[in-house]
Amino acid sequence: MRGGRRPIYAVAAWVRRQPSKVKAFLGVVAGMAALVFLRFIVHDHDNLFVAAEAVHAIGISVLIYKLTKERTCAGLSLKSQDLTALFLAVRMYCSFVMEYDIHTVLDTATLATTLWVIYMIRFKLKSSYMEDKDNFAIYYVVVPCALLALAVHPSTSHNIFNRICWAFCVYLEAVSVLPQLRLMQNTKIVEPFTAHYVFALGVARFLSCAHWVLQVLDTQGRLLTALGYGLWPSMVLLAEIVQTFILADFCYYYVKSLVGGQLVLRLPSGVV
């Protein structure tokens, strides 16, 4: 077992010694390699979207276990949960008035769970909430997302208000995890269940992004045209990519910590 781990430690040590630009380049290469791998082993790329939702559900299950069994919300950002509830509520509204499908049901379940988490943090476990560390100003993301939605939204035949709401929830979802990352950066130490939850979000974001990228490649770009015209199709794809890269650095340190056998994740300065 130790012999098998030595090459991993050697590679990890080599990567750690590289400058930030080289690490970023290696991350992009690893992401592209993962996309190529998924393209060949997953024949129906819609399954990637289902897998993303499944991984997200696993992450929420870990969160529920933490709150019910550990009886603490230490390390969790209430503001990230508020943003998640907001974009889910807007997306549910859009689903009901624009295109009701199975994803509406899944969003309903996720919203209900998120509201329960918010309730637990605000009332039941308030004494363990790190309010002083959860200091990300959410209007820094809500206002820009709203303005961007006003400027760039779908060019479909739906009501203009509904189209703006649709764009708003897409943009807000991409940055909803920022308060959670800020809280973890402030504490520097991330306990296991919170780390598992955020890593699950990162994996779900990557699978969702892979779904869109591979769909665009398979349709030779026709999917972008099907989404509408103007900047909107490109913004949808960009939002997926942004979500993935926001969590990429954290996922790197998570895997590194896991390989090293550390139960508690320690983040260096400047990770998020």
PDB file of C-alpha atoms in Angstrom:
ATOM      1  CA  MET A   1       0.000   0.000   0.000  1.00  0.00           C
ATOM      2  CA  ARG A   2       2.804   2.351   0.907  1.00  0.00           C
ATOM      3  CA  GLY A   3       4.608   1.536  -2.321  1.00  0.00           C
ATOM      4  CA  GLY A   4       1.487   2.430  -4.260  1.00  0.00           C
ATOM      5  CA  ARG A   5       1.205   5.760  -2.496  1.00  0.00           C
ATOM      6  CA  ARG A   6       4.792   6.857  -3.060  1.00  0.00           C
ATOM      7  CA  PRO A   7       4.294   7.899  -6.712  1.00  0.00           C
ATOM      8  CA  ILE A   8       1.207   9.855  -5.663  1.00  0.00           C
ATOM      9  CA  TYR A   9       3.150  11.658  -2.939  1.00  0.00           C
ATOM     10  CA  ALA A  10       5.982  12.361  -5.381  1.00  0.00           C
ATOM     11  CA  VAL A  11       3.597  13.855  -7.954  1.00  0.00           C
ATOM     12  CA  ALA A  12       1.801  15.869  -5.268  1.00  0.00           C
ATOM     13  CA  ALA A  13       5.110  17.201  -3.959  1.00  0.00           C
ATOM     14  CA  TRP A  14       6.220  18.164  -7.486  1.00  0.00           C
ATOM     15  CA  VAL A  15       2.946  19.977  -8.182  1.00  0.00           C
ATOM     16  CA  ARG A  16       3.192  21.782  -4.844  1.00  0.00           C
ATOM     17  CA  ARG A  17       6.611  23.191  -5.783  1.00  0.00           C
ATOM     18  CA  GLN A  18       5.359  24.653  -9.066  1.00  0.00           C
ATOM     19  CA  PRO A  19       4.418  28.350  -9.435  1.00  0.00           C
ATOM     20  CA  SER A  20       0.751  29.351  -9.572  1.00  0.00           C
ATOM     21  CA  LYS A  21       0.693  29.707 -13.375  1.00  0.00           C
ATOM     22  CA  VAL A  22       2.009  26.184 -13.849  1.00  0.00           C
ATOM     23  CA  LYS A  23      -0.553  24.831 -11.365  1.00  0.00           C
ATOM     24  CA  ALA A  24      -3.322  26.614 -13.256  1.00  0.00           C
ATOM     25  CA  PHE A  25      -2.076  25.174 -16.553  1.00  0.00           C
ATOM     26  CA  LEU A  26      -1.914  21.655 -15.074  1.00  0.00           C
ATOM     27  CA  GLY A  27      -5.462  22.114 -13.758  1.00  0.00           C
ATOM     28  CA  VAL A  28      -6.729  23.044 -17.221  1.00  0.00           C
ATOM     29  CA  VAL A  29      -4.931  20.054 -18.760  1.00  0.00           C
ATOM     30  CA  ALA A  30      -6.395  17.726 -16.117  1.00  0.00           C
ATOM     31  CA  GLY A  31      -9.876  19.122 -16.776  1.00  0.00           C
ATOM     32  CA  MET A  32      -9.530  18.628 -20.529  1.00  0.00           C
ATOM     33  CA  ALA A  33      -8.254  15.080 -20.006  1.00  0.00           C
ATOM     34  CA  ALA A  34     -11.257  14.344 -17.783  1.00  0.00           C
ATOM     35  CA  LEU A  35     -13.606  15.689 -20.493  1.00  0.00           C
ATOM     36  CA  VAL A  36     -12.005  13.450 -23.127  1.00  0.00           C
ATOM     37  CA  PHE A  37     -12.302  10.476 -20.762  1.00  0.00           C
ATOM     38  CA  LEU A  38     -15.974  11.168 -20.067  1.00  0.00           C
ATOM     39  CA  ARG A  39     -16.733  11.623 -23.759  1.00  0.00           C
ATOM     40  CA  PHE A  40     -15.532   8.110 -24.524  1.00  0.00           C
ATOM     41  CA  ILE A  41     -17.012   6.237 -21.547  1.00  0.00           C
ATOM     42  CA  VAL A  42     -20.383   8.033 -21.283  1.00  0.00           C
ATOM     43  CA  HIS A  43     -22.365   7.501 -24.475  1.00  0.00           C
ATOM     44  CA  ASP A  44     -25.463   9.436 -23.416  1.00  0.00           C
ATOM     45  CA  HIS A  45     -24.156  12.735 -22.111  1.00  0.00           C
ATOM     46  CA  ASP A  46     -27.520  13.535 -20.516  1.00  0.00           C
ATOM     47  CA  ASN A  47     -26.474  10.979 -17.902  1.00  0.00           C
ATOM     48  CA  LEU A  48     -23.794  13.436 -16.787  1.00  0.00           C
ATOM     49  CA  PHE A  49     -26.492  15.907 -15.776  1.00  0.00           C
ATOM     50  CA  VAL A  50     -28.280  13.176 -13.818  1.00  0.00           C
ATOM     51  CA  ALA A  51     -24.961  12.238 -12.194  1.00  0.00           C
ATOM     52  CA  ALA A  52     -24.399  15.883 -11.245  1.00  0.00           C
ATOM     53  CA  GLU A  53     -27.769  16.012  -9.502  1.00  0.00           C
ATOM     54  CA  ALA A  54     -27.039  12.700  -7.753  1.00  0.00           C
ATOM     55  CA  VAL A  55     -23.687  13.962  -6.443  1.00  0.00           C
ATOM     56  CA  HIS A  56     -25.359  17.191  -5.288  1.00  0.00           C
ATOM     57  CA  ALA A  57     -27.922  15.071  -3.421  1.00  0.00           C
ATOM     58  CA  ILE A  58     -25.101  13.137  -1.750  1.00  0.00           C
ATOM     59  CA  GLY A  59     -23.548  16.432  -0.651  1.00  0.00           C
ATOM     60  CA  ILE A  60     -26.856  17.565   0.846  1.00  0.00           C
ATOM     61  CA  SER A  61     -27.159  14.209   2.645  1.00  0.00           C
ATOM     62  CA  VAL A  62     -23.761  14.806   4.233  1.00  0.00           C
ATOM     63  CA  LEU A  63     -24.955  18.256   5.292  1.00  0.00           C
ATOM     64  CA  ILE A  64     -28.127  16.810   6.832  1.00  0.00           C
ATOM     65  CA  TYR A  65     -26.053  14.249   8.749  1.00  0.00           C
ATOM     66  CA  LYS A  66     -23.787  17.006  10.072  1.00  0.00           C
ATOM     67  CA  LEU A  67     -26.702  19.096  11.339  1.00  0.00           C
ATOM     68  CA  THR A  68     -28.746  16.245  12.835  1.00  0.00           C
ATOM     69  CA  LYS A  69     -26.022  14.004  14.271  1.00  0.00           C
ATOM     70  CA  GLU A  70     -23.210  16.420  15.031  1.00  0.00           C
ATOM     71  CA  ARG A  71     -25.656  19.129  16.185  1.00  0.00           C
ATOM     72  CA  THR A  72     -23.424  21.924  14.903  1.00  0.00           C
ATOM     73  CA  CYS A  73     -23.396  24.244  11.912  1.00  0.00           C
ATOM     74  CA  ALA A  74     -19.810  25.388  12.482  1.00  0.00           C
ATOM     75  CA  GLY A  75     -18.073  25.975   9.162  1.00  0.00           C
ATOM     76  CA  LEU A  76     -21.283  26.407   7.163  1.00  0.00           C
ATOM     77  CA  SER A  77     -22.158  29.685   5.475  1.00  0.00           C
ATOM     78  CA  LEU A  78     -25.732  30.822   6.026  1.00  0.00           C
ATOM     79  CA  LYS A  79     -25.277  33.363   3.242  1.00  0.00           C
ATOM     80  CA  SER A  80     -24.422  30.647   0.710  1.00  0.00           C
ATOM     81  CA  GLN A  81     -27.540  28.754   1.761  1.00  0.00           C
ATOM     82  CA  ASP A  82     -29.604  31.955   1.372  1.00  0.00           C
ATOM     83  CA  LEU A  83     -28.237  32.468  -2.154  1.00  0.00           C
ATOM     84  CA  THR A  84     -28.910  28.820  -2.992  1.00  0.00           C
ATOM     85  CA  ALA A  85     -32.511  29.127  -1.804  1.00  0.00           C
ATOM     86  CA  LEU A  86     -32.917  32.322  -3.830  1.00  0.00           C
ATOM     87  CA  PHE A  87     -31.719  30.932  -7.156  1.00  0.00           C
ATOM     88  CA  LEU A  88     -33.643  27.680  -6.606  1.00  0.00           C
ATOM     89  CA  ALA A  89     -36.854  29.590  -5.885  1.00  0.00           C
ATOM     90  CA  VAL A  90     -36.410  31.713  -9.009  1.00  0.00           C
ATOM     91  CA  ARG A  91     -35.573  28.629 -11.088  1.00  0.00           C
ATOM     92  CA  MET A  92     -38.655  26.823  -9.781  1.00  0.00           C
ATOM     93  CA  TYR A  93     -40.813  29.791 -10.772  1.00  0.00           C
ATOM     94  CA  CYS A  94     -39.281  29.734 -14.257  1.00  0.00           C
ATOM     95  CA  SER A  95     -39.855  25.984 -14.521  1.00  0.00           C
ATOM     96  CA  PHE A  96     -43.513  26.286 -13.592  1.00  0.00           C
ATOM     97  CA  VAL A  97     -44.251  29.098 -16.057  1.00  0.00           C
ATOM     98  CA  MET A  98     -41.890  28.092 -18.876  1.00  0.00           C
ATOM     99  CA  GLU A  99     -41.069  24.378 -19.024  1.00  0.00           C
ATOM    100  CA  TYR A 100     -42.338  22.133 -16.222  1.00  0.00           C
ATOM    101  CA  ASP A 101     -40.406  18.823 -16.149  1.00  0.00           C
ATOM    102  CA  ILE A 102     -38.672  16.341 -13.826  1.00  0.00           C
ATOM    103  CA  HIS A 103     -36.035  18.925 -12.940  1.00  0.00           C
ATOM    104  CA  THR A 104     -38.793  21.054 -11.389  1.00  0.00           C
ATOM    105  CA  VAL A 105     -39.520  18.214  -8.966  1.00  0.00           C
ATOM    106  CA  LEU A 106     -35.819  17.817  -8.168  1.00  0.00           C
ATOM    107  CA  ASP A 107     -35.448  21.564  -7.607  1.00  0.00           C
ATOM    108  CA  THR A 108     -38.458  21.501  -5.287  1.00  0.00           C
ATOM    109  CA  ALA A 109     -36.860  18.797  -3.147  1.00  0.00           C
ATOM    110  CA  THR A 110     -33.520  20.635  -3.101  1.00  0.00           C
ATOM    111  CA  LEU A 111     -35.189  23.918  -2.146  1.00  0.00           C
ATOM    112  CA  ALA A 112     -37.109  22.242   0.680  1.00  0.00           C
ATOM    113  CA  THR A 113     -33.869  20.767   2.019  1.00  0.00           C
ATOM    114  CA  THR A 114     -32.048  24.074   1.710  1.00  0.00           C
ATOM    115  CA  LEU A 115     -34.813  25.900   3.593  1.00  0.00           C
ATOM    116  CA  TRP A 116     -34.547  23.274   6.345  1.00  0.00           C
ATOM    117  CA  VAL A 117     -30.778  23.865   6.545  1.00  0.00           C
ATOM    118  CA  ILE A 118     -31.384  27.628   6.788  1.00  0.00           C
ATOM    119  CA  TYR A 119     -33.921  27.048   9.571  1.00  0.00           C
ATOM    120  CA  MET A 120     -31.462  24.871  11.509  1.00  0.00           C
ATOM    121  CA  ILE A 121     -28.665  27.430  11.229  1.00  0.00           C
ATOM    122  CA  ARG A 122     -30.838  30.443  12.076  1.00  0.00           C
ATOM    123  CA  PHE A 123     -32.739  28.942  15.001  1.00  0.00           C
ATOM    124  CA  LYS A 124     -31.824  25.455  16.233  1.00  0.00           C
ATOM    125  CA  LEU A 125     -28.027  25.619  15.964  1.00  0.00           C
ATOM    126  CA  LYS A 126     -27.520  29.371  16.060  1.00  0.00           C
ATOM    127  CA  SER A 127     -24.990  29.171  18.923  1.00  0.00           C
ATOM    128  CA  SER A 128     -22.499  27.305  16.702  1.00  0.00           C
ATOM    129  CA  TYR A 129     -22.948  29.575  13.653  1.00  0.00           C
ATOM    130  CA  MET A 130     -19.735  31.479  12.826  1.00  0.00           C
ATOM    131  CA  GLU A 131     -21.432  34.764  12.024  1.00  0.00           C
ATOM    132  CA  ASP A 132     -18.219  36.797  12.351  1.00  0.00           C
ATOM    133  CA  LYS A 133     -16.484  34.553   9.788  1.00  0.00           C
ATOM    134  CA  ASP A 134     -19.430  34.510   7.397  1.00  0.00           C
ATOM    135  CA  ASN A 135     -18.748  38.097   6.330  1.00  0.00           C
ATOM    136  CA  PHE A 136     -19.194  37.985   2.548  1.00  0.00           C
ATOM    137  CA  ALA A 137     -21.470  40.836   1.406  1.00  0.00           C
ATOM    138  CA  ILE A 138     -24.024  39.011  -0.738  1.00  0.00           C
ATOM    139  CA  TYR A 139     -25.148  42.171  -2.516  1.00  0.00           C
ATOM    140  CA  TYR A 140     -21.754  42.013  -4.256  1.00  0.00           C
ATOM    141  CA  VAL A 141     -23.098  39.043  -6.227  1.00  0.00           C
ATOM    142  CA  VAL A 142     -26.885  39.573  -6.196  1.00  0.00           C
ATOM    143  CA  VAL A 143     -26.796  43.090  -7.673  1.00  0.00           C
ATOM    144  CA  PRO A 144     -24.297  42.312 -10.489  1.00  0.00           C
ATOM    145  CA  CYS A 145     -26.228  39.135 -11.369  1.00  0.00           C
ATOM    146  CA  ALA A 146     -29.478  41.124 -11.551  1.00  0.00           C
ATOM    147  CA  LEU A 147     -27.894  43.802 -13.740  1.00  0.00           C
ATOM    148  CA  LEU A 148     -26.289  41.196 -15.991  1.00  0.00           C
ATOM    149  CA  ALA A 149     -29.652  39.415 -16.319  1.00  0.00           C
ATOM    150  CA  LEU A 150     -31.256  42.675 -17.418  1.00  0.00           C
ATOM    151  CA  ALA A 151     -28.562  43.123 -20.072  1.00  0.00           C
ATOM    152  CA  VAL A 152     -28.112  39.507 -21.258  1.00  0.00           C
ATOM    153  CA  HIS A 153     -31.049  37.081 -21.158  1.00  0.00           C
ATOM    154  CA  PRO A 154     -32.707  34.491 -23.454  1.00  0.00           C
ATOM    155  CA  SER A 155     -34.204  35.660 -26.740  1.00  0.00           C
ATOM    156  CA  THR A 156     -37.130  33.231 -26.618  1.00  0.00           C
ATOM    157  CA  SER A 157     -40.829  34.008 -27.047  1.00  0.00           C
ATOM    158  CA  HIS A 158     -41.492  33.921 -23.295  1.00  0.00           C
ATOM    159  CA  ASN A 159     -42.472  36.957 -21.237  1.00  0.00           C
ATOM    160  CA  ILE A 160     -39.538  39.369 -20.769  1.00  0.00           C
ATOM    161  CA  PHE A 161     -39.799  39.175 -16.948  1.00  0.00           C
ATOM    162  CA  ASN A 162     -39.592  35.382 -17.045  1.00  0.00           C
ATOM    163  CA  ARG A 163     -36.575  35.499 -19.355  1.00  0.00           C
ATOM    164  CA  ILE A 164     -34.758  37.906 -17.029  1.00  0.00           C
ATOM    165  CA  CYS A 165     -35.556  35.660 -14.048  1.00  0.00           C
ATOM    166  CA  TRP A 166     -34.185  32.685 -15.955  1.00  0.00           C
ATOM    167  CA  ALA A 167     -30.920  34.496 -16.648  1.00  0.00           C
ATOM    168  CA  PHE A 168     -30.695  35.732 -13.049  1.00  0.00           C
ATOM    169  CA  CYS A 169     -30.883  32.232 -11.562  1.00  0.00           C
ATOM    170  CA  VAL A 170     -28.241  30.951 -14.013  1.00  0.00           C
ATOM    171  CA  TYR A 171     -25.807  33.724 -13.066  1.00  0.00           C
ATOM    172  CA  LEU A 172     -26.528  33.542  -9.322  1.00  0.00           C
ATOM    173  CA  GLU A 173     -26.036  29.777  -9.205  1.00  0.00           C
ATOM    174  CA  ALA A 174     -22.548  30.229 -10.657  1.00  0.00           C
ATOM    175  CA  VAL A 175     -21.392  32.375  -7.708  1.00  0.00           C
ATOM    176  CA  SER A 176     -23.640  31.180  -4.857  1.00  0.00           C
ATOM    177  CA  VAL A 177     -20.804  29.213  -3.255  1.00  0.00           C
ATOM    178  CA  LEU A 178     -18.540  32.264  -2.814  1.00  0.00           C
ATOM    179  CA  PRO A 179     -19.679  33.062   0.768  1.00  0.00           C
ATOM    180  CA  GLN A 180     -18.953  29.449   1.766  1.00  0.00           C
ATOM    181  CA  LEU A 181     -15.477  29.663   0.292  1.00  0.00           C
ATOM    182  CA  ARG A 182     -14.874  32.997   2.051  1.00  0.00           C
ATOM    183  CA  LEU A 183     -15.897  31.509   5.398  1.00  0.00           C
ATOM    184  CA  MET A 184     -13.529  28.577   4.930  1.00  0.00           C
ATOM    185  CA  GLN A 185     -10.724  30.937   3.955  1.00  0.00           C
ATOM    186  CA  ASN A 186     -11.371  32.955   7.117  1.00  0.00           C
ATOM    187  CA  THR A 187     -11.253  29.888   9.366  1.00  0.00           C
ATOM    188  CA  LYS A 188      -8.347  28.232   7.457  1.00  0.00           C
ATOM    189  CA  ILE A 189      -9.384  24.857   8.921  1.00  0.00           C
ATOM    190  CA  VAL A 190     -12.332  22.961   7.413  1.00  0.00           C
ATOM    191  CA  GLU A 191     -13.861  20.078   9.339  1.00  0.00           C
ATOM    192  CA  PRO A 192     -14.564  16.834   7.409  1.00  0.00           C
ATOM    193  CA  PHE A 193     -18.337  17.035   6.813  1.00  0.00           C
ATOM    194  CA  THR A 194     -18.190  20.587   5.495  1.00  0.00           C
ATOM    195  CA  ALA A 195     -15.251  19.620   3.264  1.00  0.00           C
ATOM    196  CA  HIS A 196     -17.181  16.604   1.918  1.00  0.00           C
ATOM    197  CA  TYR A 197     -20.197  18.801   1.187  1.00  0.00           C
ATOM    198  CA  VAL A 198     -18.229  21.462  -0.698  1.00  0.00           C
ATOM    199  CA  PHE A 199     -16.244  18.818  -2.602  1.00  0.00           C
ATOM    200  CA  ALA A 200     -19.540  17.205  -3.667  1.00  0.00           C
ATOM    201  CA  LEU A 201     -20.650  20.604  -4.969  1.00  0.00           C
ATOM    202  CA  GLY A 202     -17.392  20.866  -6.928  1.00  0.00           C
ATOM    203  CA  VAL A 203     -17.828  17.439  -8.508  1.00  0.00           C
ATOM    204  CA  ALA A 204     -21.474  18.187  -9.337  1.00  0.00           C
ATOM    205  CA  ARG A 205     -20.470  21.486 -10.965  1.00  0.00           C
ATOM    206  CA  PHE A 206     -17.801  19.741 -13.058  1.00  0.00           C
ATOM    207  CA  LEU A 207     -20.198  17.030 -14.251  1.00  0.00           C
ATOM    208  CA  SER A 208     -22.803  19.658 -15.153  1.00  0.00           C
ATOM    209  CA  CYS A 209     -20.173  21.686 -17.007  1.00  0.00           C
ATOM    210  CA  ALA A 210     -18.953  18.537 -18.793  1.00  0.00           C
ATOM    211  CA  HIS A 211     -22.538  17.826 -19.869  1.00  0.00           C
ATOM    212  CA  TRP A 212     -22.852  21.236 -21.548  1.00  0.00           C
ATOM    213  CA  VAL A 213     -19.392  21.236 -23.117  1.00  0.00           C
ATOM    214  CA  LEU A 214     -19.781  17.734 -24.564  1.00  0.00           C
ATOM    215  CA  GLN A 215     -23.290  18.544 -25.816  1.00  0.00           C
ATOM    216  CA  VAL A 216     -21.899  21.566 -27.662  1.00  0.00           C
ATOM    217  CA  LEU A 217     -19.129  19.424 -29.180  1.00  0.00           C
ATOM    218  CA  ASP A 218     -21.518  16.644 -30.194  1.00  0.00           C
ATOM    219  CA  THR A 219     -23.897  19.074 -31.915  1.00  0.00           C
ATOM    220  CA  GLN A 220     -20.975  20.977 -33.466  1.00  0.00           C
ATOM    221  CA  GLY A 221     -22.176  24.160 -31.835  1.00  0.00           C
ATOM    222  CA  ARG A 222     -25.834  23.822 -32.867  1.00  0.00           C
ATOM    223  CA  LEU A 223     -26.866  23.559 -29.212  1.00  0.00           C
ATOM    224  CA  LEU A 224     -25.765  27.137 -28.612  1.00  0.00           C
ATOM    225  CA  THR A 225     -28.024  28.325 -31.419  1.00  0.00           C
ATOM    226  CA  ALA A 226     -30.895  26.292 -29.991  1.00  0.00           C
ATOM    227  CA  LEU A 227     -30.566  28.186 -26.697  1.00  0.00           C
ATOM    228  CA  GLY A 228     -31.208  31.497 -28.440  1.00  0.00           C
ATOM    229  CA  TYR A 229     -29.249  34.256 -30.101  1.00  0.00           C
ATOM    230  CA  GLY A 230     -26.876  37.030 -29.090  1.00  0.00           C
ATOM    231  CA  LEU A 231     -24.646  36.687 -26.010  1.00  0.00           C
ATOM    232  CA  TRP A 232     -27.022  34.483 -24.008  1.00  0.00           C
ATOM    233  CA  PRO A 233     -25.900  31.015 -25.278  1.00  0.00           C
ATOM    234  CA  SER A 234     -22.254  31.861 -24.605  1.00  0.00           C
ATOM    235  CA  MET A 235     -23.125  33.238 -21.155  1.00  0.00           C
ATOM    236  CA  VAL A 236     -24.874  29.969 -20.208  1.00  0.00           C
ATOM    237  CA  LEU A 237     -21.761  27.992 -21.085  1.00  0.00           C
ATOM    238  CA  LEU A 238     -19.507  30.554 -19.388  1.00  0.00           C
ATOM    239  CA  ALA A 239     -21.582  30.359 -16.184  1.00  0.00           C
ATOM    240  CA  GLU A 240     -21.068  26.588 -16.087  1.00  0.00           C
ATOM    241  CA  ILE A 241     -17.311  26.987 -16.568  1.00  0.00           C
ATOM    242  CA  VAL A 242     -17.112  29.704 -13.885  1.00  0.00           C
ATOM    243  CA  GLN A 243     -18.896  27.445 -11.386  1.00  0.00           C
ATOM    244  CA  THR A 244     -16.336  24.723 -12.000  1.00  0.00           C
ATOM    245  CA  PHE A 245     -13.259  26.933 -11.726  1.00  0.00           C
ATOM    246  CA  ILE A 246     -14.496  28.667  -8.567  1.00  0.00           C
ATOM    247  CA  LEU A 247     -14.386  25.315  -6.748  1.00  0.00           C
ATOM    248  CA  ALA A 248     -11.405  23.789  -8.579  1.00  0.00           C
ATOM    249  CA  ASP A 249      -8.757  25.106  -6.170  1.00  0.00           C
ATOM    250  CA  PHE A 250     -10.634  23.859  -3.120  1.00  0.00           C
ATOM    251  CA  CYS A 251     -11.120  20.422  -4.710  1.00  0.00           C
ATOM    252  CA  TYR A 252      -7.367  20.219  -5.336  1.00  0.00           C
ATOM    253  CA  TYR A 253      -6.570  20.783  -1.661  1.00  0.00           C
ATOM    254  CA  TYR A 254      -9.361  18.417  -0.639  1.00  0.00           C
ATOM    255  CA  VAL A 255      -7.932  15.560  -2.729  1.00  0.00           C
ATOM    256  CA  LYS A 256      -4.429  16.398  -1.543  1.00  0.00           C
ATOM    257  CA  SER A 257      -5.592  16.228   2.085  1.00  0.00           C
ATOM    258  CA  LEU A 258      -7.446  12.955   1.447  1.00  0.00           C
ATOM    259  CA  VAL A 259      -4.402  11.354  -0.151  1.00  0.00           C
ATOM    260  CA  GLY A 260      -2.296  12.490   2.784  1.00  0.00           C
ATOM    261  CA  GLY A 261      -4.693  10.815   5.214  1.00  0.00           C
ATOM    262  CA  GLN A 262      -5.671  14.067   6.943  1.00  0.00           C
ATOM    263  CA  LEU A 263      -9.186  14.221   8.382  1.00  0.00           C
ATOM    264  CA  VAL A 264      -9.164  17.981   8.791  1.00  0.00           C
ATOM    265  CA  LEU A 265      -8.528  20.138   5.717  1.00  0.00           C
ATOM    266  CA  ARG A 266      -6.161  23.068   6.208  1.00  0.00           C
ATOM    267  CA  LEU A 267      -6.285  25.763   3.540  1.00  0.00           C
ATOM    268  CA  PRO A 268      -3.273  27.956   2.799  1.00  0.00           C
ATOM    269  CA  SER A 269      -3.741  31.692   2.342  1.00  0.00           C
ATOM    270  CA  GLY A 270      -5.099  32.848  -1.013  1.00  0.00           C
ATOM    271  CA  VAL A 271      -6.901  29.648  -2.001  1.00  0.00           C
ATOM    272  CA  VAL A 272     -10.274  31.334  -2.459  1.00  0.00           C
TER     273      VAL A 272
END
